[in-house]
Tab-separated table of C-alpha atoms in Angstrom:
chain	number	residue	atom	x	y	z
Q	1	UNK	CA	29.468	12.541	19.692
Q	2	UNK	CA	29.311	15.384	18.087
Q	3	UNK	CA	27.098	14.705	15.176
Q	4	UNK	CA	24.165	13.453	17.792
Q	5	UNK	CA	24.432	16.491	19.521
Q	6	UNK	CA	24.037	18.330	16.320
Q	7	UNK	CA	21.260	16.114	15.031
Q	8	UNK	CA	19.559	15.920	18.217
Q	9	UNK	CA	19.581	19.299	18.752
Q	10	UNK	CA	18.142	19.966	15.186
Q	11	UNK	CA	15.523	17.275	16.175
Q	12	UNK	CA	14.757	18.771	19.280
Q	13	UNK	CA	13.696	21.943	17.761
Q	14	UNK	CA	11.598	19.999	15.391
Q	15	UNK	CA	9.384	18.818	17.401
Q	16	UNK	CA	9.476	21.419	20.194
Q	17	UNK	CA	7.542	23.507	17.432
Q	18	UNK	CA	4.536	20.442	17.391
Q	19	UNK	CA	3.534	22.055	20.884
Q	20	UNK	CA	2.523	25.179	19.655
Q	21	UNK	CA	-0.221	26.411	19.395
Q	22	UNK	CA	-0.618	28.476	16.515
Q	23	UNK	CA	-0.147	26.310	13.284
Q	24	UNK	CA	-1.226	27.676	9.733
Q	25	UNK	CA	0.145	27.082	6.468
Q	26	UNK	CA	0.536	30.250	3.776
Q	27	UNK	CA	2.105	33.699	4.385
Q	28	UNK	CA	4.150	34.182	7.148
Q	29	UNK	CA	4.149	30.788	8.440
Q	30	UNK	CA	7.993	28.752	8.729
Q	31	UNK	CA	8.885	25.676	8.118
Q	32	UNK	CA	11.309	23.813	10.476
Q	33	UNK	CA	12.900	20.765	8.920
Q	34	UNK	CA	14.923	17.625	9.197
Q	35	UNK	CA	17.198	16.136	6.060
Q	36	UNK	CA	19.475	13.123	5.150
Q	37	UNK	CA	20.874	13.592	1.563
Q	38	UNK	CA	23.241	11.173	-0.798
Q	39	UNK	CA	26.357	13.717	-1.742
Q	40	UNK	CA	27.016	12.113	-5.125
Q	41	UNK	CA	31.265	13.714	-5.300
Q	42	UNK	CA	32.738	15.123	-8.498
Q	43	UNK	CA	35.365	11.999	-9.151
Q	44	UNK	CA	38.451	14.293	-9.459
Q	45	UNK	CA	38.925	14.773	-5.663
Q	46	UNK	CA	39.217	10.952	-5.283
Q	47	UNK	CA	36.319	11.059	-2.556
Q	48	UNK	CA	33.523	7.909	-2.337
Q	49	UNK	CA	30.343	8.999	-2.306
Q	50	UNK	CA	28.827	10.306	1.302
Q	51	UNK	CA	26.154	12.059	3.802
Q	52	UNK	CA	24.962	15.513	4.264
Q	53	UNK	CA	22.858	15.221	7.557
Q	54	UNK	CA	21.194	18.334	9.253
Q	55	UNK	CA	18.214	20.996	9.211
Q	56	UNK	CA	16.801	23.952	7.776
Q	57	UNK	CA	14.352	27.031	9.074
Q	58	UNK	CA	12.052	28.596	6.337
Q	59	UNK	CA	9.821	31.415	5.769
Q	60	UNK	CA	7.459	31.886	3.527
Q	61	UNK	CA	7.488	35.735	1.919
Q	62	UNK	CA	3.934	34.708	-0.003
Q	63	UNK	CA	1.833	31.599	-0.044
Q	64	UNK	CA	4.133	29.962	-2.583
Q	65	UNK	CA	7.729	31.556	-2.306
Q	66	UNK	CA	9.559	30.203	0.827
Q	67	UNK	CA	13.433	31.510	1.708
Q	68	UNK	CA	15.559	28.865	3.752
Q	69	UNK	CA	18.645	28.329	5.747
Q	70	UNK	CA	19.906	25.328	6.050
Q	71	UNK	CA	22.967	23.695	7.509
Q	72	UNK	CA	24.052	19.950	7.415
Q	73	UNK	CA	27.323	17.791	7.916
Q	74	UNK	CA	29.178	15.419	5.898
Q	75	UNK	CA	29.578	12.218	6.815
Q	76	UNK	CA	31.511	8.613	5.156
Q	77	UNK	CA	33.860	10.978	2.376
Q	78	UNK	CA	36.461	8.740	2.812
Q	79	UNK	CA	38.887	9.059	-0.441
Q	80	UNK	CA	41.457	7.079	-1.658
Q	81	UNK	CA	44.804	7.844	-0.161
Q	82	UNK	CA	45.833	8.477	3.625
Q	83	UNK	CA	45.954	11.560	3.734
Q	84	UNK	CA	42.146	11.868	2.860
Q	85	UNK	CA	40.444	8.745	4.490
Q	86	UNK	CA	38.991	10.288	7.010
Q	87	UNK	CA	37.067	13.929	5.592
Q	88	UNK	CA	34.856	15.969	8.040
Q	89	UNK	CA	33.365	19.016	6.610
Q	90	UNK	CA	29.764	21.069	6.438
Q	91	UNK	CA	27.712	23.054	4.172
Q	92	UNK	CA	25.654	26.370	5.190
Q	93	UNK	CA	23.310	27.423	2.809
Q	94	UNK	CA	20.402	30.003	1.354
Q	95	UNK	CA	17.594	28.948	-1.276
Q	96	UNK	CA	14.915	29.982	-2.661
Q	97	UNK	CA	12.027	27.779	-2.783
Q	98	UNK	CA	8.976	28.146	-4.976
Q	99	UNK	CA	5.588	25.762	-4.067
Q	100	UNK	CA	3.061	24.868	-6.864
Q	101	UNK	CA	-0.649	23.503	-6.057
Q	102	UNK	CA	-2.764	25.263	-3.011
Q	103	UNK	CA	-1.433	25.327	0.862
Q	104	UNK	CA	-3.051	22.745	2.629
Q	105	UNK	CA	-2.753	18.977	2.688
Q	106	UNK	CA	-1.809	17.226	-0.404
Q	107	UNK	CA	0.739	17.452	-2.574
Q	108	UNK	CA	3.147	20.397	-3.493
Q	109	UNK	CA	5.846	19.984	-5.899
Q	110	UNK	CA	8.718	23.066	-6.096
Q	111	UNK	CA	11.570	24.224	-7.283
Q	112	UNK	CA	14.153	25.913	-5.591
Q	113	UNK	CA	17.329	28.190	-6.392
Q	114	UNK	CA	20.412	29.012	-4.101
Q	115	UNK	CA	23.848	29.365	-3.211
Q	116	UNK	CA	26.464	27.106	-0.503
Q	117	UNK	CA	29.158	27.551	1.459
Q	118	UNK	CA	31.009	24.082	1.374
Q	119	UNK	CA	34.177	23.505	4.109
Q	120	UNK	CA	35.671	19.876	4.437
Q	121	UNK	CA	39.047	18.911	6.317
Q	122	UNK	CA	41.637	16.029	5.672
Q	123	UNK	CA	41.279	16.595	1.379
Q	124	UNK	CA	44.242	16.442	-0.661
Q	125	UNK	CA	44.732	20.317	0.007
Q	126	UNK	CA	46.722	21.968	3.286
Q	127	UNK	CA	44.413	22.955	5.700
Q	128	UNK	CA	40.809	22.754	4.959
Q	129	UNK	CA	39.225	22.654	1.417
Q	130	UNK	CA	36.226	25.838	0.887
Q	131	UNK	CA	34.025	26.135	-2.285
Q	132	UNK	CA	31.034	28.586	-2.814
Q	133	UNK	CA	28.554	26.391	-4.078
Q	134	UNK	CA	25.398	27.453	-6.702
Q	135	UNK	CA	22.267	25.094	-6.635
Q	136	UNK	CA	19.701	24.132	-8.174
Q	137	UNK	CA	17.243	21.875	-7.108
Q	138	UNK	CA	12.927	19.972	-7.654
Q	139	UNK	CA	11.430	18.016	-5.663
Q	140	UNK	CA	8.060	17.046	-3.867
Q	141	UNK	CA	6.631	17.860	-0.437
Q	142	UNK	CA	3.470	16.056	1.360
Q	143	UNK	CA	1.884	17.267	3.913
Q	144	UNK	CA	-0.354	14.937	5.815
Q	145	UNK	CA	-1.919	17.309	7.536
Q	146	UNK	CA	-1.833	21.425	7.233
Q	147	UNK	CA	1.030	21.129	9.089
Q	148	UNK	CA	2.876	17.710	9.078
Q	149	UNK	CA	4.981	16.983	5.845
Q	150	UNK	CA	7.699	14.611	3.979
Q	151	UNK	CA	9.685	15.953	1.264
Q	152	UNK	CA	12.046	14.192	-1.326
Q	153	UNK	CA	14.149	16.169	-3.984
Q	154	UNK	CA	17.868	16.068	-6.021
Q	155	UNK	CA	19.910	18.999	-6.128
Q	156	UNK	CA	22.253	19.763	-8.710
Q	157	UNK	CA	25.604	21.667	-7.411
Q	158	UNK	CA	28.135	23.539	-9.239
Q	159	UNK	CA	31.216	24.271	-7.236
Q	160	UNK	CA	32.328	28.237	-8.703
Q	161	UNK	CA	35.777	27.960	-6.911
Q	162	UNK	CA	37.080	24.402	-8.282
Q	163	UNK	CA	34.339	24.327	-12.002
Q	164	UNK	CA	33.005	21.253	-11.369
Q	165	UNK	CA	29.672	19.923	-10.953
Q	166	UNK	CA	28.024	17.286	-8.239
Q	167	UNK	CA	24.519	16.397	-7.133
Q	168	UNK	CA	22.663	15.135	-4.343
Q	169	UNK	CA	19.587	13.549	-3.529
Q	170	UNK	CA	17.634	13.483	-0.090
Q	171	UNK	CA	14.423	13.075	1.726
Q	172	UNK	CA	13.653	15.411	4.777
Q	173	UNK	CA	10.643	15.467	7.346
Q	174	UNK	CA	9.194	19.123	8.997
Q	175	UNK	CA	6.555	21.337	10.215
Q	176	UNK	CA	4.892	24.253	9.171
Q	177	UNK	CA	3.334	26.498	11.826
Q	178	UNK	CA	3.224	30.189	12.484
Q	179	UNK	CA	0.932	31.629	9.345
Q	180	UNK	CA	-1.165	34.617	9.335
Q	181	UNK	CA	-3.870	34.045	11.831
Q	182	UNK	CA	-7.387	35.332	11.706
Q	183	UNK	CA	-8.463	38.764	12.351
Q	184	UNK	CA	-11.166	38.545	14.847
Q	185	UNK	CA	-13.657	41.665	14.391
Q	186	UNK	CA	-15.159	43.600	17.123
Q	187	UNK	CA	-18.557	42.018	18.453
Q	188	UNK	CA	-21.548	43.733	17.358
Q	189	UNK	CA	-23.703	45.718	19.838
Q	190	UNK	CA	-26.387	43.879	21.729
Q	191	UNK	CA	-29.648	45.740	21.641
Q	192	UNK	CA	-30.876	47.250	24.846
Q	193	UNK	CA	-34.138	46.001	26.096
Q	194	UNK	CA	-36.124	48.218	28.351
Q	195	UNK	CA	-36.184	47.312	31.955
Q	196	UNK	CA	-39.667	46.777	34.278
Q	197	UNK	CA	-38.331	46.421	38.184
Q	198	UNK	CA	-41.016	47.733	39.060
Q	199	UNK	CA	-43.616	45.850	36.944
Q	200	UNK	CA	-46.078	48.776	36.371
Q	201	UNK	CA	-45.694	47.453	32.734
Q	202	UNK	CA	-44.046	50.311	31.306
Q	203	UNK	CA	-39.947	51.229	31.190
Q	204	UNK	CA	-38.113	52.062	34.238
Q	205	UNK	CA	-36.258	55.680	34.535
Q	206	UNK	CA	-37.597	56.666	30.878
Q	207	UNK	CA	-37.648	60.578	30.280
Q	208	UNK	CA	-38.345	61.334	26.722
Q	209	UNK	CA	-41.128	58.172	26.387
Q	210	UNK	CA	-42.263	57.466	29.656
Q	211	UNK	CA	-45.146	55.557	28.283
Q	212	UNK	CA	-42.890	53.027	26.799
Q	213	UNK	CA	-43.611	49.330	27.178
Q	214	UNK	CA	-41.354	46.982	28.906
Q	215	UNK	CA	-39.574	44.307	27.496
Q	216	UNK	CA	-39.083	46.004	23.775
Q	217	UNK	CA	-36.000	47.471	22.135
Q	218	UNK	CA	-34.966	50.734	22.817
Q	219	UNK	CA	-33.492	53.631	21.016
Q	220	UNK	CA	-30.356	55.751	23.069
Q	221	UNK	CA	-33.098	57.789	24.743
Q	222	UNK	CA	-35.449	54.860	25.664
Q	223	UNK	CA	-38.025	55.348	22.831
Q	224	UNK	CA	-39.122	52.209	20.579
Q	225	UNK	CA	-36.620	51.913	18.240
Q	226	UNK	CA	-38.318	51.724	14.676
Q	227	UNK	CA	-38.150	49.085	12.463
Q	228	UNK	CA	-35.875	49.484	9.820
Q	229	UNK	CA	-34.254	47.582	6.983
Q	230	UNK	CA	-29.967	46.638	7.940
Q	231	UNK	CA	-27.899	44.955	5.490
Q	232	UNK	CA	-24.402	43.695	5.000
Q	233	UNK	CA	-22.000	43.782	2.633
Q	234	UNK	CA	-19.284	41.272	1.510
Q	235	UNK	CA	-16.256	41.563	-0.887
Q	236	UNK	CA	-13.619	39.280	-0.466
Q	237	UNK	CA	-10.590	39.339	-2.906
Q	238	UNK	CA	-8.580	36.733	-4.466
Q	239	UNK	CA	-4.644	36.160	-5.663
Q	240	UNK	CA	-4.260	35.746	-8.997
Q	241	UNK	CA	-5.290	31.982	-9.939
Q	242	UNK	CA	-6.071	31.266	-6.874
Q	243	UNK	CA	-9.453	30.065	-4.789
Q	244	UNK	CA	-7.659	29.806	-1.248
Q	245	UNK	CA	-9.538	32.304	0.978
Q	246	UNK	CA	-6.940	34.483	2.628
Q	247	UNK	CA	-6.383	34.938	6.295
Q	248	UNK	CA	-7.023	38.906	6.169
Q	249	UNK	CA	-11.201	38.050	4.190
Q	250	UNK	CA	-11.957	35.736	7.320
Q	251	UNK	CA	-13.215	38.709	9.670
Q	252	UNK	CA	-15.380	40.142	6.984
Q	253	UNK	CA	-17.189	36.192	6.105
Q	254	UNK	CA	-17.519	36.246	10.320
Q	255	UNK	CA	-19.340	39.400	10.591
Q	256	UNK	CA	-21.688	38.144	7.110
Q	257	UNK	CA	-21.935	34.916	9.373
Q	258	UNK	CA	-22.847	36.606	12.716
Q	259	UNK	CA	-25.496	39.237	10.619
Q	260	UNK	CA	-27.309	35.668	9.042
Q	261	UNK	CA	-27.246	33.978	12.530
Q	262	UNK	CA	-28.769	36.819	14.239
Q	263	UNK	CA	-31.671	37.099	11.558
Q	264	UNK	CA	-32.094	32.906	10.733
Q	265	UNK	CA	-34.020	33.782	8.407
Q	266	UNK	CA	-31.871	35.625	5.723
Q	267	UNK	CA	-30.282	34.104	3.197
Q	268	UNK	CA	-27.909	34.789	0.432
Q	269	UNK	CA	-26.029	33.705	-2.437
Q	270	UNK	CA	-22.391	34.300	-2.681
Q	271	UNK	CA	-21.364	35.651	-6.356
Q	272	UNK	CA	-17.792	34.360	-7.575
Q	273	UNK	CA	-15.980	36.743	-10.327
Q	274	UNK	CA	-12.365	36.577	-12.358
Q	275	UNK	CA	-10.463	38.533	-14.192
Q	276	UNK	CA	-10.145	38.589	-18.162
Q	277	UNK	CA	-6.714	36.504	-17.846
Q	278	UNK	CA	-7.186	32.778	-19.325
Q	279	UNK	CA	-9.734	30.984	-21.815
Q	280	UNK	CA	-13.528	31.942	-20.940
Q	281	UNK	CA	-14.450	28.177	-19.503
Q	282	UNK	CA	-10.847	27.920	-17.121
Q	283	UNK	CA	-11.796	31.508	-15.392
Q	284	UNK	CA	-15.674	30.273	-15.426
Q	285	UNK	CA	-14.297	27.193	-13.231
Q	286	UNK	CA	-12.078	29.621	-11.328
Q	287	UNK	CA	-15.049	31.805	-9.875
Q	288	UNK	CA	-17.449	28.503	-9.021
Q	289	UNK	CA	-14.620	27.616	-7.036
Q	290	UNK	CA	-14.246	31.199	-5.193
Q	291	UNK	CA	-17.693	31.193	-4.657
Q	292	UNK	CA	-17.745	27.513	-3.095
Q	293	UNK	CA	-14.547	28.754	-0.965
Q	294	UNK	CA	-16.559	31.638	0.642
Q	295	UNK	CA	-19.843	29.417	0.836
Q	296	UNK	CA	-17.780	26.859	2.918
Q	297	UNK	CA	-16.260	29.343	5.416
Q	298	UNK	CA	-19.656	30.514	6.196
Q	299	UNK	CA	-21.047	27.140	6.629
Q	300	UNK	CA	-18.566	24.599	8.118
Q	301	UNK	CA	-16.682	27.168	9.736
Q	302	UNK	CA	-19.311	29.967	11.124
Q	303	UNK	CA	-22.142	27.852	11.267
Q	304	UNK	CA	-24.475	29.031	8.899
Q	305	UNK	CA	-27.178	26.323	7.828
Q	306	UNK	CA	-26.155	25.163	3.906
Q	307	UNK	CA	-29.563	25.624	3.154
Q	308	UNK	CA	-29.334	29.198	3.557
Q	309	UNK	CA	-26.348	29.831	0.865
Q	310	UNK	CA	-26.075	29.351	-2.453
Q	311	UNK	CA	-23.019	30.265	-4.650
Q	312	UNK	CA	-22.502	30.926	-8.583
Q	313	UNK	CA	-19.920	31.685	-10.728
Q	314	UNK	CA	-19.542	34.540	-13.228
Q	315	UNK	CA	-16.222	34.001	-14.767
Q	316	UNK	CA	-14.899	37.330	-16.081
Q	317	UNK	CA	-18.474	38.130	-17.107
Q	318	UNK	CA	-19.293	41.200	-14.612
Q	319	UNK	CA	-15.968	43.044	-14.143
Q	320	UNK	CA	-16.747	46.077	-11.910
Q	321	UNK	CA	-13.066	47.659	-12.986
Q	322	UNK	CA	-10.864	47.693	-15.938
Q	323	UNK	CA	-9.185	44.245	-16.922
Q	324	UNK	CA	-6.521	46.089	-19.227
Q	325	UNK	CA	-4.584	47.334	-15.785
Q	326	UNK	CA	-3.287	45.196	-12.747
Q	327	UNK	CA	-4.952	47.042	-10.240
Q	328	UNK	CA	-8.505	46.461	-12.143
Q	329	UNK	CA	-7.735	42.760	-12.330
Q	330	UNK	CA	-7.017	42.885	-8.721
Q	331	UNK	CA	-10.723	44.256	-7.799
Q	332	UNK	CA	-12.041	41.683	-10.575
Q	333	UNK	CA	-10.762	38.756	-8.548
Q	334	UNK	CA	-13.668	38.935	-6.373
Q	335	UNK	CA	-16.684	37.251	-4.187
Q	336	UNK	CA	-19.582	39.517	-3.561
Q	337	UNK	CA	-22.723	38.558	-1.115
Q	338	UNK	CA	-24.700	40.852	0.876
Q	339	UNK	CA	-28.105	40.348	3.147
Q	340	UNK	CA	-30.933	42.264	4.472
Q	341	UNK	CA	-33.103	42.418	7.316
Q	342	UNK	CA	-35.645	43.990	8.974
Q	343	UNK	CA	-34.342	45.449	12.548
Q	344	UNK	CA	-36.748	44.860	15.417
């Protein structure tokens, strides 16, 4: 009874966390999972091989580094000799889990680094049997969708108390919800239009212009407002060896986007930089892919025609600081764009 009520409980929590309603792989987001693993026993304790079945709760520090707790119990140790034919017993531990590849669906193979506490009853020993526990451990994870994933791994494990070593291997299903979300930025000022209630064809409760047409744009005192030439700016930066727009860029591409849907017909091309890190042609690559990155934010996502947005890479061609200090590399990892207009 009580290992359903532990699993079910784990389980429970699983998929409570598909109802929400904030999901989002990368930084910040946590990772809520289900395991069964094969505890392959060190052969001096006279155990047969068993099951370590439970769940962890993860959360990612960066995009790629992930800290987890985990807790699972043992199940079928049944040794040898009376006295140890029945062995309960669970492990609580911490790792350190670091993903390779981009966030998003695919494949993502780590590696991971941590420490156990093991305690099992009905062993050789009086009482019950403890052992802090190092590990190291590889593996994949697949996630079907940004969210939805299957993992499989081994573990190695080196008991510190006893000096001995054993190993498992396990499969595991979770979710990943929770990530940064995106900053929304403040909507942009709607142009007053002069007012005719009256229709005497000129602007209603005008002081400064009274002479003002209806039905034009007005400055603050109800004057025409002159034409004049608006632009915006975009810089979005980049991770190093990475193309994955980051949740904090999004409001900046939105307010690009909103600028080229309120004058359709604007267009731009979006500029893709690097670093001097890496061979010329792999950082050349790097910044066609930044650049397509941006360019599909702005079109799938904000709505702005394809037509209207081109994108190029410049590889570490046109650094704008200096490549010999981290910071500089920092401001080199880079998408540039910016449009103008003329304001009615």
């Amino acid at each position: 009874m009580k290992r359903k009520n532990t699993l079910g409980a784990v389980i429970g929590s699983l998929i409570g966390t598909l109802s929400l309603s904030v999901l989002a792989q990368g930084q910040g987001a946590v990772e809520v999972e289900v395991f069964g693993k094969r505890y392959f026993t060190d052969s001096t304790r006279n155990m047969d091989d068993g099951n370590l079945l439970g769940g962890s709760i993860g959360y990612f520090l960066t995009e790629d580094l992930e800290l987890a707790l985990s807790y699972g119990e043992y199940h079928d140790l049944n040794g040898d000799a009376p006295v140890n034919k029945d062995i309960k017993g669970s492990a609580a531990g911490l790792d350190a889990i670091y993903h390779f590849g981009e966030p998003g669906p695919g494949l993502r193979p780590y590696l991971s680094a941590g420490a156990a506490h093991q305690s099992i009853s009905n062993t050789f020993t009086s009482g019950r049997d403890h052992t802090t526990q190092g590990l190291l451990g590889a593996g994949l994870k697949y996630y079907f969708t940004e969210n939805f994933y299957a993992r499989g791994g081994v573990d190695g494990i080196y008991n510190f108390d006893r000096g001995d070593s054993e190993w498992m291997a396990g499969v595991g299903v979770g979710v990943n919800f929770g990530g940064s979300q995106k900053a929304e930025p403040a909507p942009a000022p709607v142009a007053e239009v002069c007012a005719d209630s009256d229709n005497d064809g000129v602007c209603d409760n005008v002081d400064k212009c009274p002479d003002t047409p209806a039905n034009v744009t007005v400055d603050a005192d109800g004057c025409p407002a002159v034409a004049e030439v608006v632009r915006v700016e975009l810089d979005v930066k980049f991770d190093f060896d990475k193309s994955k727009v980051k949740e904090e860029s999004y409001g900046d591409i939105k307010n690009l986007a909103d600028f080229m849907n309120q004058y359709p017909a604007t267009s731009t091309t979006v500029e893709g930089h690097s670093d001097s890190v890496g061979p010329d042609a792999y950082n050349q690559k790097l910044s066609e892919r930044r650049a397509n990155a941006v360019r599909e934010v702005l079109v799938n996502q904000y709505g702005v025609g394809g037509e209207r947005v081109n994108a190029v890479g410049y590889g570490e061609s046109k650094p704008v600081a200096d490549n010999a200090t981290a910071d500089g590399r920092a401001v080199n990892r880079r998408v540039e764009a910016e449009v103008e207009a003329q304001a009615k």
